[in-house]
DNA sequence: GCAAGATGATTCAAATTCAGACCATTTAGA
DNA sequence: TCTAAATGGTCTGAATTTGAATCATCTTGC
C-alpha cells in the first residue's frame, strides 16, 4: 500500500515529528543541566559514564568512540578537553602500541558523582515521569529495536 | 518510591538509552541521505520543509527558528547559506521593519522535491517500518506529550 | 620474513555552532 | 509624548565539529 517514497500517513508523520521534537527538546534540557552543574557537554558526560562502568575504568579510544557514537576525531578532541580538566588521563596500551587507553581519574569520578543526581532528575522530569510504565516498556522495546537495526549495518 | 536523584530502574534505563541511541542513529542516517542527495544538512532541510508548508512559502526568521528549534544566530547562518545556494531569499517585512521574511524560491522547492523521496525512504526504513502500527501510535502519543511538556516552559 | 592492506589515533583546515553583544524598531506605561 | 523595556535580527570571536590526510603499528598472505 505504501511505496518507499510516498508521503507518510498522518499517524506515521505524527510519530516521526514527535520523535524528532522530543529528541531535540530533551537533549536541550540535558545539555543545559550538565553545563550548569558541571561544565560538561552531554557527549563529555557520556564519555565519563562509559569509562566509569568499564573494567579498570578505561577503554581504548576507538571502543569509546563506538560506544558514545561520535567520530574518532571528535572523541580525540573531547578526551583532550577532559584530560585538560583532569577528569580523564591517557595511557599507552602495551599490547597494541597503536591504541590509547582513556582512563577515568578520581577527579573524573567525583565530577560524575556531582552531576549525576541532577542529570537523573532531568531525565525523570523530561521523559520518564511523563510516561506510563507501559509506555516506558514499549518505548524501550520499540526504540531498542530501531537502534539495533541501525547498528547492524 | 523513587526520589528525584535516584538511579533509574532497569526498565527506565533501557528506555532512556534506547531513546538516546535511536535518536543518534536515525539522525545520522537522515543526515547522510540529505547530504548525499541534495547537499543539505538536516536543519537546512527542515527550514525548507517549514517554508514550503507556510502561507506564501515564507516565515519570519524568529518564527522559523522556533519551529525548527534552532537558535536565532544559527538560523541566521543557515538561511545565509541557503540564500547563497539560491534556495531561499530574504525580504524585509513591511508591517514590522525589524523582522525579515525568509521565503522559499522555486529552486528551493525543486531541491526539496529532489531529496524528499529519499528522505521518506530513510524515515520508513529506519523507524516506521521497524515498528508495529500500535507502536507508531503509542510513540506519537507518548513522545508528543514529552515534547509538549518541554515546550510549555 | 616481508609487502600490501587494515586498524588506531591524531592532525589540519574549513565549516558550523554557540553565547553574548549589539543595533534598530516596536510596545507599554507614566 | 517620552522613555524604558521588549522584540527581531545580525554580528563577533571563541569553541566545537567535520572529513580528509597522515602517521605508526598491526595482520595477512605469500
Short mmCIF file of C-alpha atoms (C1' of nucleotides) in Angstrom, two decimals:
data_model
loop_
_atom_site.label_atom_id
_atom_site.label_comp_id
_atom_site.label_asym_id
_atom_site.label_seq_id
_atom_site.Cartn_x
_atom_site.Cartn_y
_atom_site.Cartn_z
CA UNK A 1 0.00 0.00 0.00
CA UNK A 2 2.85 2.40 0.76
CA UNK A 3 5.67 2.70 -1.69
CA UNK A 4 9.04 3.67 -0.36
CA UNK A 5 8.94 7.34 -1.35
CA UNK A 6 5.31 8.13 -0.62
CA UNK A 7 4.35 10.70 1.95
CA UNK A 8 3.97 9.33 5.44
CA UNK A 9 0.48 8.73 6.75
CA UNK A 10 -0.72 11.18 9.38
CA UNK A 11 -0.14 8.71 12.20
CA UNK A 12 3.33 7.98 10.94
CA UNK A 13 4.07 11.62 10.45
CA UNK A 14 2.92 12.42 13.95
CA UNK A 15 5.21 9.75 15.38
CA UNK A 16 8.16 10.96 13.33
CA UNK A 17 7.68 14.58 14.29
CA UNK A 18 7.20 13.72 17.95
CA UNK A 19 10.34 11.62 17.83
CA UNK A 20 12.34 14.47 16.35
CA UNK A 21 10.93 17.15 18.62
CA UNK A 22 11.27 15.11 21.78
CA UNK A 23 14.84 14.26 20.86
CA UNK A 24 15.77 17.90 20.38
CA UNK A 25 13.99 19.18 23.43
CA UNK A 26 15.09 16.51 25.86
CA UNK A 27 18.67 16.79 24.70
CA UNK A 28 18.49 20.52 25.17
CA UNK A 29 17.43 20.10 28.79
CA UNK A 30 20.10 17.52 29.44
CA UNK A 31 22.74 19.71 27.89
CA UNK A 32 21.69 22.69 29.95
CA UNK A 33 21.79 20.84 33.25
CA UNK A 34 25.17 19.23 32.63
CA UNK A 35 26.70 22.51 31.56
CA UNK A 36 25.26 24.35 34.53
CA UNK A 37 26.11 21.78 37.21
CA UNK A 38 29.43 20.53 35.94
CA UNK A 39 30.58 22.43 32.88
CA UNK A 40 30.20 19.27 30.82
CA UNK A 41 28.70 18.74 27.40
CA UNK A 42 26.41 15.78 27.00
CA UNK A 43 28.99 13.94 24.94
CA UNK A 44 31.67 14.54 27.56
CA UNK A 45 29.32 13.26 30.21
CA UNK A 46 28.68 10.11 28.19
CA UNK A 47 32.41 9.56 27.92
CA UNK A 48 32.75 9.69 31.69
CA UNK A 49 29.76 7.39 32.18
CA UNK A 50 31.15 4.75 29.85
CA UNK A 51 34.57 4.89 31.43
CA UNK A 52 33.09 4.57 34.88
CA UNK A 53 31.36 1.33 34.05
CA UNK A 54 34.28 -0.10 32.09
CA UNK A 55 36.68 -2.64 33.56
CA UNK A 56 39.61 -0.77 35.11
CA UNK A 57 37.71 2.44 34.42
CA UNK A 58 39.28 2.62 31.00
CA UNK A 59 38.59 1.99 27.35
CA UNK A 60 40.53 2.27 24.14
CA UNK A 61 39.76 5.39 22.13
CA UNK A 62 38.02 3.62 19.30
CA UNK A 63 35.87 1.45 21.53
CA UNK A 64 34.91 4.56 23.43
CA UNK A 65 34.05 6.33 20.20
CA UNK A 66 31.87 3.44 19.14
CA UNK A 67 30.01 3.36 22.45
CA UNK A 68 29.42 7.07 22.65
CA UNK A 69 28.64 7.18 18.93
CA UNK A 70 30.94 10.01 17.97
CA UNK A 71 33.57 10.20 15.28
CA UNK A 72 37.14 9.38 16.14
CA UNK A 73 38.35 12.91 15.59
CA UNK A 74 35.60 14.32 17.73
CA UNK A 75 36.46 11.94 20.54
CA UNK A 76 40.12 12.90 20.29
CA UNK A 77 39.10 16.49 20.86
CA UNK A 78 36.75 15.70 23.70
CA UNK A 79 39.19 13.50 25.54
CA UNK A 80 41.81 16.20 25.17
CA UNK A 81 39.43 18.63 26.85
CA UNK A 82 38.60 16.17 29.61
CA UNK A 83 42.26 15.47 30.11
CA UNK A 84 42.97 19.18 30.35
CA UNK A 85 40.31 19.35 33.05
CA UNK A 86 41.94 16.43 34.84
CA UNK A 87 38.90 14.18 34.56
CA UNK A 88 40.49 11.63 32.28
CA UNK A 89 44.02 10.57 31.53
CA UNK A 90 45.55 8.87 28.52
CA UNK A 91 47.81 5.87 28.76
CA UNK A 92 49.56 3.93 26.08
CA UNK A 93 48.37 0.37 25.69
CA UNK A 94 51.27 -2.06 26.00
CA UNK A 95 49.83 -4.92 23.99
CA UNK A 96 48.93 -2.80 20.96
CA UNK A 97 51.11 0.24 20.70
CA UNK A 98 48.76 1.93 18.28
CA UNK A 99 45.92 2.17 20.71
CA UNK A 100 45.46 4.51 23.63
CA UNK A 101 43.58 3.95 26.86
CA UNK A 102 41.36 6.70 28.12
CA UNK A 103 41.08 6.26 31.86
CA UNK A 104 38.79 7.94 34.36
CA UNK A 105 40.64 9.76 37.13
CA UNK A 106 39.41 10.15 40.69
CA UNK A 107 38.54 13.73 39.89
CA UNK A 108 36.60 12.46 36.91
CA UNK A 109 34.65 10.05 39.07
CA UNK A 110 33.97 12.85 41.53
CA UNK A 111 32.76 15.14 38.75
CA UNK A 112 30.45 12.41 37.61
CA UNK A 113 29.05 11.97 41.12
CA UNK A 114 28.47 15.68 41.28
CA UNK A 115 26.35 15.99 38.16
CA UNK A 116 24.61 12.65 38.12
CA UNK A 117 21.79 13.38 40.54
CA UNK A 118 20.79 16.43 38.57
CA UNK A 119 21.09 14.50 35.35
CA UNK A 120 18.78 11.80 36.62
CA UNK A 121 16.33 14.40 37.74
CA UNK A 122 16.23 15.91 34.28
CA UNK A 123 15.75 12.53 32.61
CA UNK A 124 12.95 11.80 35.03
CA UNK A 125 11.19 15.10 34.69
CA UNK A 126 11.56 15.38 30.95
CA UNK A 127 10.92 11.80 29.93
CA UNK A 128 10.30 9.10 32.49
CA UNK A 129 7.74 10.82 34.66
CA UNK A 130 5.74 11.90 31.64
CA UNK A 131 5.22 8.31 30.53
CA UNK A 132 3.22 5.45 31.97
CA UNK A 133 5.08 2.28 32.90
CA UNK A 134 3.57 0.58 29.85
CA UNK A 135 4.81 3.37 27.63
CA UNK A 136 8.25 3.12 29.16
CA UNK A 137 8.45 -0.56 28.38
CA UNK A 138 7.10 -0.20 24.90
CA UNK A 139 9.42 2.72 24.19
CA UNK A 140 12.39 0.69 25.34
CA UNK A 141 11.41 -2.28 23.22
CA UNK A 142 10.45 -0.36 20.10
CA UNK A 143 13.31 2.13 20.04
CA UNK A 144 15.71 -0.58 21.14
CA UNK A 145 14.77 -2.47 18.02
CA UNK A 146 15.21 0.67 15.92
CA UNK A 147 18.68 1.22 17.33
CA UNK A 148 19.71 -2.41 16.94
CA UNK A 149 18.63 -2.47 13.34
CA UNK A 150 20.70 0.57 12.51
CA UNK A 151 23.74 -0.65 14.39
CA UNK A 152 23.92 -3.90 12.47
CA UNK A 153 24.87 -2.42 9.13
CA UNK B 1 9.38 5.15 45.90
CA UNK B 2 11.80 6.91 43.58
CA UNK B 3 13.40 10.10 44.75
CA UNK B 4 14.38 12.59 42.13
CA UNK B 5 18.09 11.80 42.03
CA UNK B 6 17.98 8.03 42.41
CA UNK B 7 19.33 5.78 39.72
CA UNK B 8 16.82 4.83 37.08
CA UNK B 9 15.23 1.41 37.26
CA UNK B 10 16.43 -1.05 34.64
CA UNK B 11 13.28 -0.63 32.56
CA UNK B 12 13.58 3.13 32.72
CA UNK B 13 17.25 2.99 31.92
CA UNK B 14 16.61 0.77 28.93
CA UNK B 15 14.01 3.20 27.59
CA UNK B 16 16.32 6.17 28.09
CA UNK B 17 19.26 4.52 26.42
CA UNK B 18 17.15 3.31 23.53
CA UNK B 19 15.74 6.80 23.12
CA UNK B 20 19.22 8.29 23.02
CA UNK B 21 20.70 5.69 20.73
CA UNK B 22 17.78 5.66 18.32
CA UNK B 23 17.90 9.44 18.18
CA UNK B 24 21.58 9.48 17.30
CA UNK B 25 21.44 6.67 14.80
CA UNK B 26 18.31 7.73 12.97
CA UNK B 27 19.55 11.28 12.72
CA UNK B 28 22.82 10.03 11.37
CA UNK B 29 21.03 8.17 8.57
CA UNK B 30 18.86 11.14 7.76
CA UNK B 31 21.85 13.45 7.69
CA UNK B 32 23.73 11.13 5.39
CA UNK B 33 20.92 10.81 2.88
CA UNK B 34 20.19 14.53 2.72
CA UNK B 35 23.83 15.38 2.28
CA UNK B 36 24.30 12.77 -0.40
CA UNK B 37 21.16 13.51 -2.41
CA UNK B 38 20.95 17.26 -2.06
CA UNK B 39 23.93 18.65 -0.20
CA UNK B 40 21.66 19.67 2.65
CA UNK B 41 22.06 19.34 6.38
CA UNK B 42 19.07 18.10 8.32
CA UNK B 43 18.47 21.54 9.80
CA UNK B 44 18.58 23.15 6.36
CA UNK B 45 16.13 20.58 5.10
CA UNK B 46 13.77 21.34 7.98
CA UNK B 47 13.94 25.01 7.11
CA UNK B 48 12.87 24.28 3.56
CA UNK B 49 10.09 21.97 4.72
CA UNK B 50 8.63 24.56 7.06
CA UNK B 51 8.78 27.27 4.45
CA UNK B 52 7.11 25.04 1.90
CA UNK B 53 4.08 24.49 4.10
CA UNK B 54 3.86 28.09 5.28
CA UNK B 55 1.40 30.56 3.81
CA UNK B 56 3.10 32.38 0.93
CA UNK B 57 6.02 29.98 1.35
CA UNK B 58 7.56 32.33 3.86
CA UNK B 59 8.08 32.83 7.56
CA UNK B 60 9.70 35.42 9.73
CA UNK B 61 13.13 34.46 10.98
CA UNK B 62 12.16 34.06 14.59
CA UNK B 63 9.06 32.01 13.86
CA UNK B 64 11.19 29.82 11.66
CA UNK B 65 13.77 29.45 14.39
CA UNK B 66 11.10 28.45 16.85
CA UNK B 67 9.63 25.85 14.51
CA UNK B 68 12.93 24.30 13.55
CA UNK B 69 14.15 24.56 17.13
CA UNK B 70 17.45 26.25 16.47
CA UNK B 71 18.95 29.35 17.99
CA UNK B 72 18.49 32.67 16.26
CA UNK B 73 22.14 33.01 15.38
CA UNK B 74 22.28 29.52 13.99
CA UNK B 75 19.27 30.19 11.80
CA UNK B 76 20.84 33.41 10.53
CA UNK B 77 23.82 31.39 9.41
CA UNK B 78 21.76 28.63 7.83
CA UNK B 79 19.48 30.96 5.94
CA UNK B 80 22.52 32.81 4.67
CA UNK B 81 23.85 29.53 3.32
CA UNK B 82 20.53 28.63 1.75
CA UNK B 83 20.28 32.08 0.25
CA UNK B 84 23.75 31.74 -1.19
CA UNK B 85 22.61 28.49 -2.78
CA UNK B 86 19.55 30.24 -4.16
CA UNK B 87 17.07 28.06 -2.29
CA UNK B 88 15.71 30.82 -0.08
CA UNK B 89 15.55 34.57 -0.30
CA UNK B 90 15.19 37.24 2.34
CA UNK B 91 12.67 40.04 2.14
CA UNK B 92 12.00 42.90 4.50
CA UNK B 93 8.64 42.76 6.21
CA UNK B 94 6.72 45.99 5.61
CA UNK B 95 4.46 45.88 8.67
CA UNK B 96 7.27 45.34 11.17
CA UNK B 97 10.51 46.72 9.89
CA UNK B 98 12.55 44.75 12.39
CA UNK B 99 11.54 41.38 11.06
CA UNK B 100 12.71 39.58 7.95
CA UNK B 101 10.82 37.10 5.80
CA UNK B 102 12.63 34.01 4.68
CA UNK B 103 10.94 32.84 1.51
CA UNK B 104 11.32 29.61 -0.41
CA UNK B 105 12.39 30.12 -4.03
CA UNK B 106 11.36 27.91 -6.93
CA UNK B 107 14.83 26.39 -6.87
CA UNK B 108 14.33 25.72 -3.19
CA UNK B 109 11.05 23.95 -3.85
CA UNK B 110 12.72 21.93 -6.58
CA UNK B 111 15.58 20.97 -4.28
CA UNK B 112 13.04 19.83 -1.73
CA UNK B 113 11.23 17.71 -4.30
CA UNK B 114 14.53 16.16 -5.26
CA UNK B 115 15.52 14.96 -1.80
CA UNK B 116 12.15 14.23 -0.28
CA UNK B 117 11.53 10.77 -1.69
CA UNK B 118 14.87 9.58 -0.40
CA UNK B 119 14.22 11.23 2.92
CA UNK B 120 10.91 9.45 3.29
CA UNK B 121 12.54 6.20 2.40
CA UNK B 122 15.08 6.66 5.16
CA UNK B 123 12.45 7.54 7.73
CA UNK B 124 10.48 4.48 6.69
CA UNK B 125 13.38 2.09 6.73
CA UNK B 126 14.97 3.39 9.90
CA UNK B 127 11.89 3.99 12.01
CA UNK B 128 8.42 3.43 10.63
CA UNK B 129 8.86 0.02 9.10
CA UNK B 130 10.56 -1.29 12.20
CA UNK B 131 7.54 -0.53 14.36
CA UNK B 132 4.07 -2.01 14.52
CA UNK B 133 1.11 0.29 13.91
CA UNK B 134 0.35 0.16 17.63
CA UNK B 135 3.88 1.17 18.45
CA UNK B 136 3.68 4.01 15.95
CA UNK B 137 0.57 5.37 17.60
CA UNK B 138 1.87 4.99 21.08
CA UNK B 139 5.19 6.55 20.15
CA UNK B 140 3.41 9.52 18.66
CA UNK B 141 1.21 9.97 21.69
CA UNK B 142 3.89 9.42 24.31
CA UNK B 143 6.67 11.44 22.73
CA UNK B 144 4.20 14.07 21.63
CA UNK B 145 3.35 14.52 25.28
CA UNK B 146 7.03 14.67 26.19
CA UNK B 147 7.63 17.38 23.59
CA UNK B 148 4.57 19.39 24.57
CA UNK B 149 5.59 19.37 28.20
CA UNK B 150 9.00 20.73 27.41
CA UNK B 151 7.71 23.35 25.02
CA UNK B 152 5.38 24.87 27.56
CA UNK B 153 8.05 26.27 29.83
"C1'" DG C 1 60.40 -12.56 6.60
"C1'" DC C 2 58.03 -9.02 4.01
"C1'" DA C 3 54.99 -6.14 1.14
"C1'" DA C 4 50.05 -4.72 0.99
"C1'" DG C 5 46.33 -3.68 3.28
"C1'" DA C 6 43.76 -2.97 7.74
"C1'" DT C 7 43.47 -0.60 12.05
"C1'" DG C 8 44.09 3.02 15.88
"C1'" DA C 9 44.67 7.52 16.64
"C1'" DT C 10 45.88 12.24 15.74
"C1'" DT C 11 46.27 16.45 12.96
"C1'" DC C 12 44.84 20.13 9.97
"C1'" DA C 13 41.93 23.41 7.64
"C1'" DA C 14 37.38 24.50 6.71
"C1'" DA C 15 32.65 24.63 8.19
"C1'" DT C 16 29.49 25.07 11.68
"C1'" DT C 17 27.71 26.27 16.25
"C1'" DC C 18 27.48 28.90 20.48
"C1'" DA C 19 26.72 32.78 23.67
"C1'" DG C 20 26.58 37.16 24.23
"C1'" DA C 21 26.96 41.96 22.47
"C1'" DC C 22 24.86 44.91 19.56
"C1'" DC C 23 21.60 47.72 16.65
"C1'" DA C 24 17.04 49.01 15.09
"C1'" DT C 25 12.34 49.00 15.80
"C1'" DT C 26 8.19 48.35 18.32
"C1'" DT C 27 5.38 48.29 22.53
"C1'" DA C 28 3.84 49.77 27.05
"C1'" DG C 29 3.44 52.69 30.68
"C1'" DA C 30 3.82 57.01 33.15
"C1'" DT D 1 4.54 62.15 24.10
"C1'" DC D 2 8.59 60.17 26.05
"C1'" DT D 3 11.24 56.71 27.87
"C1'" DA D 4 12.21 52.00 29.47
"C1'" DA D 5 11.71 47.57 28.35
"C1'" DA D 6 10.83 44.01 24.95
"C1'" DT D 7 11.41 42.06 20.46
"C1'" DG D 8 13.63 40.76 15.91
"C1'" DG D 9 17.87 40.03 13.68
"C1'" DT D 10 22.57 40.17 12.88
"C1'" DC D 11 27.43 40.08 14.11
"C1'" DT D 12 31.52 38.71 16.54
"C1'" DG D 13 35.07 35.78 18.48
"C1'" DA D 14 35.67 31.54 20.67
"C1'" DA D 15 34.62 26.74 20.81
"C1'" DT D 16 33.39 22.70 18.58
"C1'" DT D 17 32.69 19.51 14.71
"C1'" DT D 18 33.74 17.63 10.27
"C1'" DG D 19 36.18 14.95 6.85
"C1'" DA D 20 40.27 14.03 4.66
"C1'" DA D 21 45.05 13.31 5.09
"C1'" DT D 22 48.61 11.43 7.72
"C1'" DC D 23 51.43 8.53 10.69
"C1'" DA D 24 52.53 4.47 13.13
"C1'" DT D 25 51.60 -0.08 14.20
"C1'" DC D 26 49.48 -4.49 13.43
"C1'" DT D 27 47.94 -8.54 10.31
"C1'" DT D 28 47.67 -11.30 6.35
"C1'" DG D 29 49.02 -13.97 2.77
"C1'" DC D 30 52.63 -15.35 0.29
#
